[in-house]
Tab-separated table of C-alpha atoms (C1' of nucleotides) in Angstrom:
chain	number	residue	atom	x	y	z
A	23	MET	CA	26.274	5.942	-59.152
A	24	SER	CA	24.652	4.439	-55.780
A	25	GLN	CA	26.751	6.999	-54.073
A	26	ASP	CA	23.710	7.490	-51.554
A	27	GLN	CA	24.571	4.244	-50.206
A	28	ASN	CA	27.773	4.893	-48.941
A	29	SER	CA	27.683	8.848	-48.050
A	30	VAL	CA	26.146	8.742	-44.626
A	31	LYS	CA	24.596	11.953	-44.932
A	32	MET	CA	27.459	13.839	-42.867
A	33	PRO	CA	26.170	17.272	-43.844
A	34	SER	CA	23.796	18.815	-41.202
A	35	ARG	CA	22.681	15.834	-39.388
A	36	ASN	CA	19.433	14.773	-39.559
A	37	TYR	CA	17.121	14.148	-36.264
A	38	HIS	CA	17.622	10.457	-37.224
A	39	HIS	CA	21.073	9.334	-37.121
A	40	GLY	CA	20.819	6.840	-39.722
A	41	ALA	CA	23.716	4.321	-38.206
A	42	LEU	CA	23.860	5.477	-34.513
A	43	ARG	CA	24.823	1.944	-33.341
A	44	PRO	CA	28.026	1.625	-35.185
A	45	ALA	CA	28.829	5.173	-34.774
A	46	LEU	CA	28.634	4.602	-30.942
A	47	LEU	CA	30.659	1.276	-30.965
A	48	GLU	CA	33.409	3.561	-32.751
A	49	ALA	CA	33.132	6.278	-30.070
A	50	ALA	CA	33.254	3.844	-27.441
A	51	GLU	CA	36.097	2.220	-28.548
A	52	GLN	CA	38.023	5.534	-28.849
A	53	VAL	CA	37.229	6.418	-25.274
A	54	LEU	CA	38.078	3.034	-24.104
A	55	GLU	CA	41.527	3.426	-25.890
A	56	GLU	CA	41.917	6.941	-24.316
A	57	ARG	CA	40.798	6.666	-20.996
A	58	GLY	CA	40.827	2.892	-19.850
A	59	VAL	CA	38.774	0.618	-18.863
A	60	ASP	CA	38.134	2.518	-15.731
A	61	GLY	CA	37.724	5.870	-17.372
A	62	PHE	CA	35.082	4.751	-19.492
A	63	SER	CA	31.842	6.743	-19.580
A	64	LEU	CA	28.756	6.400	-21.750
A	65	ARG	CA	28.149	10.169	-21.380
A	66	GLU	CA	31.351	10.772	-23.291
A	67	THR	CA	30.858	8.075	-25.572
A	68	ALA	CA	27.233	9.829	-26.424
A	69	ARG	CA	29.147	13.139	-26.798
A	70	ARG	CA	31.753	12.003	-29.217
A	71	ALA	CA	29.095	10.332	-31.313
A	72	GLY	CA	26.925	14.089	-31.427
A	73	VAL	CA	24.018	12.529	-29.740
A	74	SER	CA	22.309	13.191	-26.191
A	75	PRO	CA	23.343	11.288	-23.638
A	76	SER	CA	20.195	9.337	-23.349
A	77	ALA	CA	20.690	7.962	-27.148
A	78	PRO	CA	22.720	4.939	-26.390
A	79	ALA	CA	20.058	3.213	-24.439
A	80	HIS	CA	17.572	2.670	-27.158
A	81	HIS	CA	20.583	0.470	-28.920
A	82	PHE	CA	22.585	-0.971	-25.834
A	83	GLY	CA	20.118	-0.869	-23.046
A	84	ASP	CA	22.368	0.324	-20.652
A	85	THR	CA	26.454	0.904	-20.124
A	86	GLY	CA	26.786	-3.137	-19.526
A	87	GLY	CA	24.965	-3.671	-22.974
A	88	LEU	CA	27.507	-1.331	-25.068
A	89	LEU	CA	30.418	-2.691	-23.147
A	90	THR	CA	29.367	-6.071	-23.923
A	91	ALA	CA	28.912	-5.438	-27.530
A	92	LEU	CA	32.130	-3.810	-27.808
A	93	ALA	CA	33.792	-6.793	-25.862
A	94	ALA	CA	31.854	-9.294	-28.502
A	95	ALA	CA	33.209	-7.630	-31.174
A	96	ALA	CA	36.952	-7.566	-29.754
A	97	PHE	CA	36.489	-11.515	-29.337
A	98	ALA	CA	35.375	-11.854	-32.802
A	99	GLU	CA	38.503	-9.910	-33.970
A	100	LEU	CA	40.827	-12.111	-31.738
A	101	ALA	CA	39.206	-15.172	-33.411
A	102	GLU	CA	39.901	-14.034	-36.898
A	103	ARG	CA	43.296	-13.157	-36.116
A	104	LEU	CA	44.004	-16.714	-34.278
A	105	GLU	CA	42.106	-18.479	-37.427
A	106	ALA	CA	44.245	-16.419	-39.926
A	107	SER	CA	47.574	-17.261	-37.978
A	108	ALA	CA	46.623	-21.018	-38.001
A	109	LEU	CA	48.204	-21.391	-41.737
A	110	GLY	CA	51.506	-22.749	-41.067
A	111	THR	CA	52.222	-26.256	-42.176
A	112	THR	CA	53.746	-27.995	-38.806
A	113	ARG	CA	51.706	-28.022	-35.799
A	114	ASP	CA	54.453	-26.205	-33.738
A	115	GLU	CA	54.457	-23.591	-36.558
A	116	ARG	CA	50.834	-23.177	-35.953
A	117	ILE	CA	50.872	-22.942	-32.276
A	118	ARG	CA	53.770	-20.377	-32.519
A	119	ALA	CA	52.227	-18.047	-34.693
A	120	GLN	CA	49.079	-18.170	-32.892
A	121	GLY	CA	50.643	-17.344	-29.529
A	122	ILE	CA	52.424	-14.385	-31.432
A	123	ALA	CA	49.030	-13.321	-32.922
A	124	TYR	CA	47.349	-13.650	-29.388
A	125	VAL	CA	49.633	-11.324	-27.538
A	126	GLY	CA	50.116	-8.916	-30.995
A	127	PHE	CA	46.405	-8.545	-30.491
A	128	ALA	CA	46.596	-7.807	-26.812
A	129	LEU	CA	49.461	-4.937	-27.283
A	130	ALA	CA	47.797	-3.392	-30.302
A	131	ARG	CA	44.128	-3.216	-28.520
A	132	ARG	CA	45.151	-2.843	-24.993
A	133	ALA	CA	42.134	-1.471	-23.670
A	134	LYS	CA	39.714	-3.574	-25.668
A	135	PHE	CA	42.008	-6.678	-24.418
A	136	ASP	CA	41.555	-5.622	-21.041
A	137	LEU	CA	38.042	-5.252	-21.304
A	138	MET	CA	37.456	-8.686	-22.582
A	139	TRP	CA	38.250	-10.007	-18.987
A	140	ARG	CA	36.265	-7.654	-16.747
A	141	ALA	CA	33.817	-10.064	-16.027
A	142	ALA	CA	32.076	-8.213	-13.666
A	143	LEU	CA	31.530	-5.390	-16.542
A	144	LEU	CA	29.966	-7.755	-18.808
A	145	ASP	CA	27.106	-9.512	-19.747
A	146	HIS	CA	27.998	-12.988	-20.149
A	147	ALA	CA	24.411	-14.683	-20.959
A	148	ASP	CA	24.700	-12.498	-23.994
A	149	ALA	CA	24.711	-14.743	-26.916
A	150	GLU	CA	27.002	-12.828	-29.096
A	151	LEU	CA	29.594	-12.461	-26.749
A	152	SER	CA	29.746	-15.990	-25.633
A	153	ALA	CA	29.647	-16.946	-29.313
A	154	ALA	CA	32.695	-14.865	-30.149
A	155	ALA	CA	34.514	-16.201	-27.113
A	156	SER	CA	33.747	-19.708	-27.781
A	157	ARG	CA	34.894	-18.989	-31.433
A	158	ALA	CA	38.161	-17.503	-30.333
A	159	PHE	CA	39.139	-20.599	-27.912
A	160	ARG	CA	37.691	-22.843	-30.513
A	161	ALA	CA	40.861	-21.476	-32.968
A	162	LEU	CA	43.377	-22.047	-30.305
A	163	ASP	CA	41.908	-25.229	-29.321
A	164	GLU	CA	42.186	-26.524	-33.075
A	165	ALA	CA	45.705	-25.391	-33.583
A	166	VAL	CA	46.499	-27.351	-30.478
A	167	ARG	CA	44.374	-30.290	-30.677
A	168	GLY	CA	43.414	-30.566	-34.241
A	169	GLU	CA	40.566	-32.891	-35.237
A	170	GLU	CA	39.647	-33.616	-31.437
A	171	ALA	CA	39.011	-29.785	-30.728
A	172	GLY	CA	35.867	-29.279	-29.152
A	173	SER	CA	35.811	-32.519	-27.400
A	174	ASP	CA	35.950	-33.191	-23.934
A	175	MET	CA	35.930	-29.521	-23.019
A	176	LYS	CA	35.932	-30.365	-19.134
A	177	GLY	CA	38.543	-33.552	-18.786
A	178	PRO	CA	41.787	-34.041	-19.231
A	179	GLY	CA	41.754	-33.839	-23.340
A	180	ILE	CA	41.628	-29.935	-22.874
A	181	ILE	CA	44.666	-29.543	-20.900
A	182	PRO	CA	47.066	-28.897	-23.828
A	183	SER	CA	45.155	-26.220	-24.899
A	184	ILE	CA	44.727	-24.669	-21.617
A	185	ALA	CA	48.417	-24.857	-21.283
A	186	CYS	CA	48.649	-23.086	-24.369
A	187	TRP	CA	46.296	-20.448	-23.632
A	188	SER	CA	47.740	-19.649	-20.443
A	189	ILE	CA	51.040	-18.975	-21.243
A	190	VAL	CA	50.401	-16.634	-24.052
A	191	HIS	CA	47.394	-14.920	-22.170
A	192	GLY	CA	49.684	-14.639	-19.032
A	193	PHE	CA	52.463	-13.351	-20.867
A	194	ALA	CA	50.189	-10.650	-22.500
A	195	HIS	CA	49.018	-9.380	-19.145
A	196	LEU	CA	52.327	-9.438	-17.795
A	197	ALA	CA	53.400	-7.267	-20.716
A	198	LEU	CA	50.624	-4.765	-20.715
A	199	ASP	CA	50.898	-4.572	-16.580
A	200	GLY	CA	54.149	-3.033	-17.472
A	201	ALA	CA	56.284	-5.831	-15.988
A	202	PHE	CA	58.694	-5.331	-18.636
A	203	GLY	CA	59.128	-1.731	-18.529
A	204	ALA	CA	56.826	1.221	-18.539
A	205	GLU	CA	58.288	3.211	-21.225
A	206	PRO	CA	56.109	3.188	-24.385
A	207	GLY	CA	57.555	0.687	-26.643
A	208	ASP	CA	58.920	-1.524	-23.810
A	209	ALA	CA	56.112	-3.813	-23.988
A	210	GLU	CA	56.438	-4.489	-27.678
A	211	ARG	CA	60.204	-4.856	-28.165
A	212	ALA	CA	60.147	-7.138	-24.893
A	213	ALA	CA	57.429	-9.350	-26.405
A	214	GLU	CA	59.258	-9.465	-29.732
A	215	ALA	CA	62.997	-10.179	-27.987
A	216	MET	CA	60.911	-13.130	-25.275
A	217	LEU	CA	58.184	-14.207	-26.914
A	218	GLY	CA	59.658	-16.577	-29.061
A	219	GLY	CA	61.839	-18.038	-26.188
A	220	VAL	CA	58.945	-18.321	-23.733
A	221	LEU	CA	57.085	-20.597	-26.389
A	222	ALA	CA	59.528	-22.752	-26.853
A	223	HIS	CA	59.291	-23.799	-23.153
A	224	LEU	CA	56.040	-24.934	-23.566
A	225	LYS	CA	55.586	-28.566	-24.744
A	226	VAL	CA	52.268	-29.649	-25.895
B	30	MET	CA	51.321	-7.367	33.518
B	31	SER	CA	51.677	-4.827	30.326
B	32	GLN	CA	48.379	-5.338	29.278
B	33	ASP	CA	48.005	-1.759	28.210
B	34	GLN	CA	50.070	-2.428	25.506
B	35	ASN	CA	48.098	-5.204	23.786
B	36	SER	CA	44.610	-3.885	24.412
B	37	VAL	CA	44.172	-1.484	22.362
B	38	LYS	CA	41.677	0.603	23.975
B	39	MET	CA	38.565	-1.062	22.502
B	40	PRO	CA	36.076	0.872	25.049
B	41	SER	CA	34.735	4.003	23.972
B	42	ARG	CA	37.017	4.908	21.542
B	43	ASN	CA	39.509	8.215	22.470
B	44	TYR	CA	39.954	10.753	19.915
B	45	HIS	CA	43.289	9.141	18.891
B	46	HIS	CA	42.483	5.770	17.271
B	47	GLY	CA	45.978	4.569	18.315
B	48	ALA	CA	46.505	2.474	15.535
B	49	LEU	CA	44.381	3.736	12.424
B	50	ARG	CA	46.813	2.707	10.018
B	51	PRO	CA	46.689	-0.882	10.292
B	52	ALA	CA	43.064	-0.684	11.132
B	53	LEU	CA	42.661	1.218	7.767
B	54	LEU	CA	44.315	-1.671	5.636
B	55	GLU	CA	42.389	-4.320	7.404
B	56	ALA	CA	38.743	-2.272	6.221
B	57	ALA	CA	40.158	-1.727	2.893
B	58	GLU	CA	41.114	-5.335	2.767
B	59	GLN	CA	37.240	-5.992	3.358
B	60	VAL	CA	35.797	-3.469	1.280
B	61	LEU	CA	37.934	-4.667	-1.827
B	62	GLU	CA	36.821	-8.301	-1.001
B	63	GLU	CA	33.632	-7.488	-0.821
B	64	ARG	CA	32.893	-5.334	-3.670
B	65	GLY	CA	36.050	-5.812	-6.220
B	66	VAL	CA	38.734	-3.344	-7.167
B	67	ASP	CA	36.157	-1.323	-9.118
B	68	GLY	CA	33.425	-0.708	-6.352
B	69	PHE	CA	36.519	0.018	-3.925
B	70	SER	CA	35.821	3.246	-2.238
B	71	LEU	CA	37.834	5.435	0.449
B	72	ARG	CA	34.599	6.665	2.014
B	73	GLU	CA	33.542	3.377	2.898
B	74	THR	CA	36.905	2.161	4.265
B	75	ALA	CA	36.827	5.179	6.441
B	76	ARG	CA	33.135	4.243	7.635
B	77	ARG	CA	34.352	0.757	8.409
B	78	ALA	CA	36.862	1.649	10.465
B	79	GLY	CA	34.865	3.906	12.574
B	80	VAL	CA	36.655	7.297	11.368
B	81	SER	CA	35.568	10.333	9.548
B	82	PRO	CA	36.335	10.584	5.633
B	83	SER	CA	39.347	12.583	5.916
B	84	ALA	CA	41.258	10.724	8.130
B	85	PRO	CA	42.924	8.248	5.793
B	86	ALA	CA	44.734	11.039	4.165
B	87	HIS	CA	46.792	11.692	7.143
B	88	HIS	CA	48.274	8.120	6.802
B	89	PHE	CA	48.066	7.447	3.099
B	90	GLY	CA	47.753	11.001	1.308
B	91	ASP	CA	45.122	9.704	-0.980
B	92	THR	CA	43.167	6.750	-2.325
B	93	GLY	CA	46.055	5.401	-4.737
B	94	GLY	CA	48.501	5.942	-1.343
B	95	LEU	CA	46.330	3.479	0.299
B	96	LEU	CA	45.695	0.972	-2.411
B	97	THR	CA	49.191	1.151	-3.310
B	98	ALA	CA	50.078	0.201	0.795
B	99	LEU	CA	47.666	-2.591	-0.017
B	100	ALA	CA	48.862	-4.092	-2.865
B	101	ALA	CA	52.586	-3.708	-1.357
B	102	ALA	CA	51.303	-6.082	1.662
B	103	ALA	CA	49.572	-8.280	-1.048
B	104	PHE	CA	52.901	-8.790	-3.143
B	105	ALA	CA	54.670	-8.993	0.293
B	106	GLU	CA	52.433	-12.226	1.213
B	107	LEU	CA	52.626	-13.569	-2.378
B	108	ALA	CA	56.597	-13.372	-2.020
B	109	GLU	CA	56.208	-15.343	1.297
B	110	ARG	CA	54.207	-17.962	0.067
B	111	LEU	CA	56.524	-18.475	-2.995
B	112	GLU	CA	59.419	-18.743	-0.721
B	113	ALA	CA	57.741	-21.051	1.749
B	114	SER	CA	56.848	-23.368	-1.208
B	115	ALA	CA	60.627	-23.470	-2.771
B	116	LEU	CA	61.419	-26.231	-0.372
B	117	GLY	CA	61.262	-29.257	-2.503
B	118	THR	CA	64.169	-31.397	-3.323
B	119	THR	CA	64.175	-31.318	-7.099
B	120	ARG	CA	63.814	-28.332	-8.952
B	121	ASP	CA	60.820	-29.582	-10.725
B	122	GLU	CA	59.532	-30.077	-7.518
B	123	ARG	CA	59.978	-26.661	-6.500
B	124	ILE	CA	58.896	-25.122	-9.557
B	125	ARG	CA	55.480	-27.071	-9.614
B	126	ALA	CA	54.801	-26.224	-5.912
B	127	GLN	CA	55.175	-22.809	-6.396
B	128	GLY	CA	52.964	-22.709	-9.487
B	129	ILE	CA	49.988	-24.086	-7.105
B	130	ALA	CA	51.002	-21.602	-4.395
B	131	TYR	CA	51.067	-18.706	-7.229
B	132	VAL	CA	47.401	-19.649	-8.581
B	133	GLY	CA	46.529	-20.786	-4.871
B	134	PHE	CA	46.949	-17.093	-3.487
B	135	ALA	CA	44.874	-15.702	-6.689
B	136	LEU	CA	41.932	-17.696	-5.618
B	137	ALA	CA	42.172	-17.164	-2.266
B	138	ARG	CA	42.896	-13.734	-2.435
B	139	ARG	CA	40.977	-12.879	-5.453
B	140	ALA	CA	40.413	-8.790	-5.411
B	141	LYS	CA	44.047	-8.201	-3.664
B	142	PHE	CA	45.448	-10.251	-6.633
B	143	ASP	CA	43.253	-8.262	-9.362
B	144	LEU	CA	44.658	-5.219	-7.517
B	145	MET	CA	48.068	-6.316	-7.972
B	146	TRP	CA	47.958	-5.741	-11.790
B	147	ARG	CA	46.036	-2.812	-12.052
B	148	ALA	CA	48.589	-0.381	-12.766
B	149	ALA	CA	46.852	2.786	-13.410
B	150	LEU	CA	45.342	2.787	-9.761
B	151	LEU	CA	48.868	1.960	-8.151
B	152	ASP	CA	52.092	4.149	-7.534
B	153	HIS	CA	54.911	2.134	-8.950
B	154	ALA	CA	57.426	4.714	-7.705
B	155	ASP	CA	56.481	3.582	-3.973
B	156	ALA	CA	59.444	1.867	-2.563
B	157	GLU	CA	57.650	-0.431	-0.712
B	158	LEU	CA	55.620	-1.778	-3.434
B	159	SER	CA	58.200	-2.478	-6.043
B	160	ALA	CA	60.497	-3.723	-3.361
B	161	ALA	CA	57.720	-6.488	-2.528
B	162	ALA	CA	57.180	-7.150	-6.177
B	163	SER	CA	60.828	-7.391	-6.862
B	164	ARG	CA	60.703	-10.229	-3.883
B	165	ALA	CA	58.043	-12.204	-5.159
B	166	PHE	CA	59.707	-12.359	-8.829
B	167	ARG	CA	62.975	-13.360	-7.311
B	168	ALA	CA	61.506	-15.927	-5.268
B	169	LEU	CA	60.180	-17.477	-8.615
B	170	ASP	CA	63.406	-16.869	-10.251
B	171	GLU	CA	65.584	-18.571	-8.037
B	172	ALA	CA	63.308	-21.736	-7.799
B	173	VAL	CA	63.652	-21.794	-11.817
B	174	ARG	CA	67.656	-20.346	-12.262
B	175	GLY	CA	68.844	-21.315	-8.551
B	176	GLU	CA	72.189	-19.314	-8.201
B	177	GLU	CA	72.145	-17.285	-11.295
B	178	ALA	CA	68.715	-15.901	-10.145
B	179	GLY	CA	68.389	-11.936	-10.628
B	180	SER	CA	71.081	-11.665	-13.004
B	181	ASP	CA	70.659	-11.008	-16.924
B	182	MET	CA	67.156	-9.361	-16.179
B	183	LYS	CA	66.858	-8.231	-19.543
B	184	GLY	CA	68.602	-10.736	-21.424
B	185	PRO	CA	67.657	-14.237	-22.897
B	186	GLY	CA	68.551	-15.840	-19.214
B	187	ILE	CA	65.778	-14.385	-17.800
B	188	ILE	CA	63.272	-16.197	-20.442
B	189	PRO	CA	62.816	-19.620	-18.311
B	190	SER	CA	61.809	-17.565	-15.580
B	191	ILE	CA	59.129	-15.515	-17.300
B	192	ALA	CA	57.865	-18.448	-19.018
B	193	CYS	CA	57.178	-20.114	-15.615
B	194	TRP	CA	55.500	-16.816	-14.776
B	195	SER	CA	53.573	-16.222	-17.340
B	196	ILE	CA	51.875	-19.824	-17.492
B	197	VAL	CA	50.613	-19.528	-13.881
B	198	HIS	CA	49.771	-15.828	-14.060
B	199	GLY	CA	47.833	-16.756	-17.395
B	200	PHE	CA	45.916	-19.745	-15.428
B	201	ALA	CA	45.367	-17.843	-12.682
B	202	HIS	CA	43.751	-15.066	-14.465
B	203	LEU	CA	41.824	-17.642	-16.569
B	204	ALA	CA	40.298	-19.330	-13.461
B	205	LEU	CA	39.390	-16.075	-11.922
B	206	ASP	CA	37.604	-14.694	-15.156
B	207	GLY	CA	35.447	-17.744	-14.917
B	208	ALA	CA	36.794	-19.119	-17.863
B	209	PHE	CA	36.340	-22.588	-16.037
B	210	GLY	CA	33.105	-21.723	-14.742
B	211	ALA	CA	31.497	-19.244	-13.139
B	212	GLU	CA	29.703	-21.046	-10.367
B	213	PRO	CA	31.345	-20.692	-6.567
B	214	GLY	CA	34.134	-23.179	-6.229
B	215	ASP	CA	34.240	-23.869	-10.063
B	216	ALA	CA	37.749	-22.382	-10.540
B	217	GLU	CA	39.224	-23.805	-7.458
B	218	ARG	CA	38.102	-27.467	-8.600
B	219	ALA	CA	39.064	-26.722	-12.200
B	220	ALA	CA	42.726	-25.526	-10.908
B	221	GLU	CA	42.804	-28.401	-9.041
B	222	ALA	CA	41.844	-30.928	-11.804
B	223	MET	CA	44.118	-28.887	-14.322
B	224	LEU	CA	46.759	-27.088	-12.724
B	225	GLY	CA	49.148	-30.061	-12.745
B	226	GLY	CA	48.486	-31.341	-16.067
B	227	VAL	CA	49.056	-27.687	-17.520
B	228	LEU	CA	52.254	-27.208	-15.533
B	229	ALA	CA	53.522	-30.509	-16.959
B	230	HIS	CA	53.589	-28.856	-20.508
B	231	LEU	CA	56.078	-26.440	-19.402
B	232	LYS	CA	59.719	-27.517	-19.909
B	233	VAL	CA	62.231	-24.896	-18.233
C	21	DT	C1'	-1.295	9.219	-55.303
C	22	DG	C1'	-2.716	10.869	-50.802
C	23	DT	C1'	-3.707	10.594	-46.237
C	24	DA	C1'	-3.756	8.734	-41.522
C	25	DC	C1'	-1.566	7.015	-38.320
C	26	DA	C1'	1.702	3.729	-35.643
C	27	DT	C1'	6.233	2.936	-34.842
C	28	DC	C1'	10.891	4.249	-34.567
C	29	DA	C1'	14.944	6.780	-32.884
C	30	DG	C1'	16.341	10.712	-31.086
C	31	DT	C1'	16.077	15.016	-27.660
C	32	DG	C1'	17.615	17.305	-23.339
C	33	DA	C1'	16.255	18.803	-18.744
C	34	DA	C1'	16.136	16.703	-14.384
C	35	DC	C1'	17.315	13.839	-10.526
C	36	DG	C1'	19.770	11.805	-7.077
C	37	DC	C1'	24.129	9.287	-6.044
C	38	DG	C1'	28.309	8.557	-3.643
C	39	DC	C1'	32.542	10.061	-4.456
C	40	DG	C1'	37.461	12.021	-3.495
C	41	DT	C1'	39.224	16.090	-1.635
C	42	DT	C1'	39.749	20.405	1.125
C	43	DC	C1'	39.283	23.329	5.006
C	44	DA	C1'	39.167	25.519	9.178
C	45	DC	C1'	38.935	23.269	13.572
C	46	DT	C1'	39.980	20.451	18.214
C	47	DG	C1'	41.385	16.936	21.206
C	48	DA	C1'	45.441	14.435	23.219
C	49	DT	C1'	50.008	13.638	23.755
C	50	DG	C1'	54.786	14.551	24.440
C	51	DT	C1'	58.709	17.565	25.140
C	52	DA	C1'	61.598	21.261	27.232
C	53	DC	C1'	62.309	23.991	30.919
D	2	DT	C1'	56.641	18.032	39.826
D	3	DG	C1'	54.423	21.541	37.015
D	4	DT	C1'	53.406	24.333	33.204
D	5	DA	C1'	53.892	25.947	28.230
D	6	DC	C1'	53.325	25.082	24.052
D	7	DA	C1'	54.212	22.877	19.432
D	8	DT	C1'	53.165	18.914	17.214
D	9	DC	C1'	50.386	14.861	15.924
D	10	DA	C1'	46.040	12.823	14.679
D	11	DG	C1'	41.638	13.322	14.161
D	12	DT	C1'	36.806	15.859	13.108
D	13	DG	C1'	32.615	16.941	10.089
D	14	DA	C1'	30.916	19.996	7.280
D	15	DA	C1'	31.162	21.631	2.504
D	16	DC	C1'	32.364	21.859	-2.510
D	17	DG	C1'	32.094	20.337	-6.887
D	18	DC	C1'	32.138	16.671	-10.118
D	19	DG	C1'	30.679	13.299	-13.363
D	20	DC	C1'	28.217	9.966	-13.830
D	21	DG	C1'	23.997	6.526	-15.187
D	22	DT	C1'	19.429	6.751	-15.927
D	23	DT	C1'	14.344	8.402	-16.303
D	24	DC	C1'	10.915	11.125	-18.496
D	25	DA	C1'	8.006	13.311	-21.167
D	26	DC	C1'	8.507	14.653	-25.319
D	27	DT	C1'	9.109	15.184	-30.742
D	28	DG	C1'	10.709	14.671	-35.238
D	29	DA	C1'	11.118	11.450	-39.078
D	30	DT	C1'	9.894	6.986	-41.261
D	31	DG	C1'	7.251	3.623	-43.048
D	32	DT	C1'	3.045	1.283	-43.926
D	33	DA	C1'	-2.232	0.204	-44.972
D	34	DC	C1'	-5.908	1.714	-47.210
DNA sequence: TGTACATCAGTGAACGCGCGTTCACTGATGTAC
DNA sequence: TGTACATCAGTGAACGCGCGTTCACTGATGTAC
């Protein structure tokens, strides 16, 4: 029984936390969901993790570092969802399923999705972040262009993928911004009712 | 010569400013463009308008009131641009021209465009704001649906307009977020090169 | 197996910051008589 | 035409806030001999 491996010494925490990095990320995610990107605070995150306000600095440098790590994880999750949705038999089916997955992710992880696009708060030189972001776009590009995915990233070949990305990205933003109603559940209902129809207008 | 009407008593300002409301809006716009939505500050706005930090309260109540007024003006400007672009002879031409106008507005008025979608910072009960926002969407809806614009706003009839809105909105966001390059001018160049092709994939 | 020591991962008090807002006030303006 | 007074549009000092970050520190861990 290697229970010691799993039970992360909950009772009467030692001076050393043992797994503070993941604990901080989890706490940060909570704070983010509850308060939104604008209300995010490092101190509150530390408070929730039961740790002093200066502890996060050891793992993330500063607030930007923590948010960057969080955004990288979010892009990785999005990439996974997109990859998992690309299993349909026809190209149209795959694109459609990915669109639904994209919007579903945005609605299920509102604050995280919001954070992912707040360029001013993130360190885009971070390798983990840019790799995760590329991976997500790559998944989408593969569904749209198949074999040619990844090529001609600045030329006309990329355009169908950008079109696809734009329409789901825009729809997700509008839904989150309350364009389809501000009551809880409105955005989800509207997405369910409209997304299929909206995607039907995309011919890539 | 009714020069007194126009010369807004520039020399040695009186105790009463005379036209503080518009002056504050202008200053706020400056601050917004320079510092972005997150860096916006009421005090800095007052400073630029050459007025005490509590002066804005008389005209806007609080920070949210000022930002709401600014967002309303931004929606009005967007609506004007969209209306002015709907002059093409064919429906496709009009939709295309509006798409270009939409993205052009976003790129030319970055911080303002950003503000327009920060629901948490704005008072959506404000009549001026919601009227201006409706007017902008109405312009788009008219280009897409013509006579039927404004009808069936929650049913399937609205879908083509939502699709159109989504694709330009998403493209604009991606461009602003630096998805097409972070150097100054990258977004504009990419928009110019890609937007036509992207819109060509929309069949409404 | 025991000991010395470097390194790692935390503490917690303190600093300075700019912020939004409140408050009692006052100067200027316009209106009633 | 003059005067009293209400109202409007500002002042500026003050408050309290939570924040991110710094700093000297210390407890725990792991490694070399």
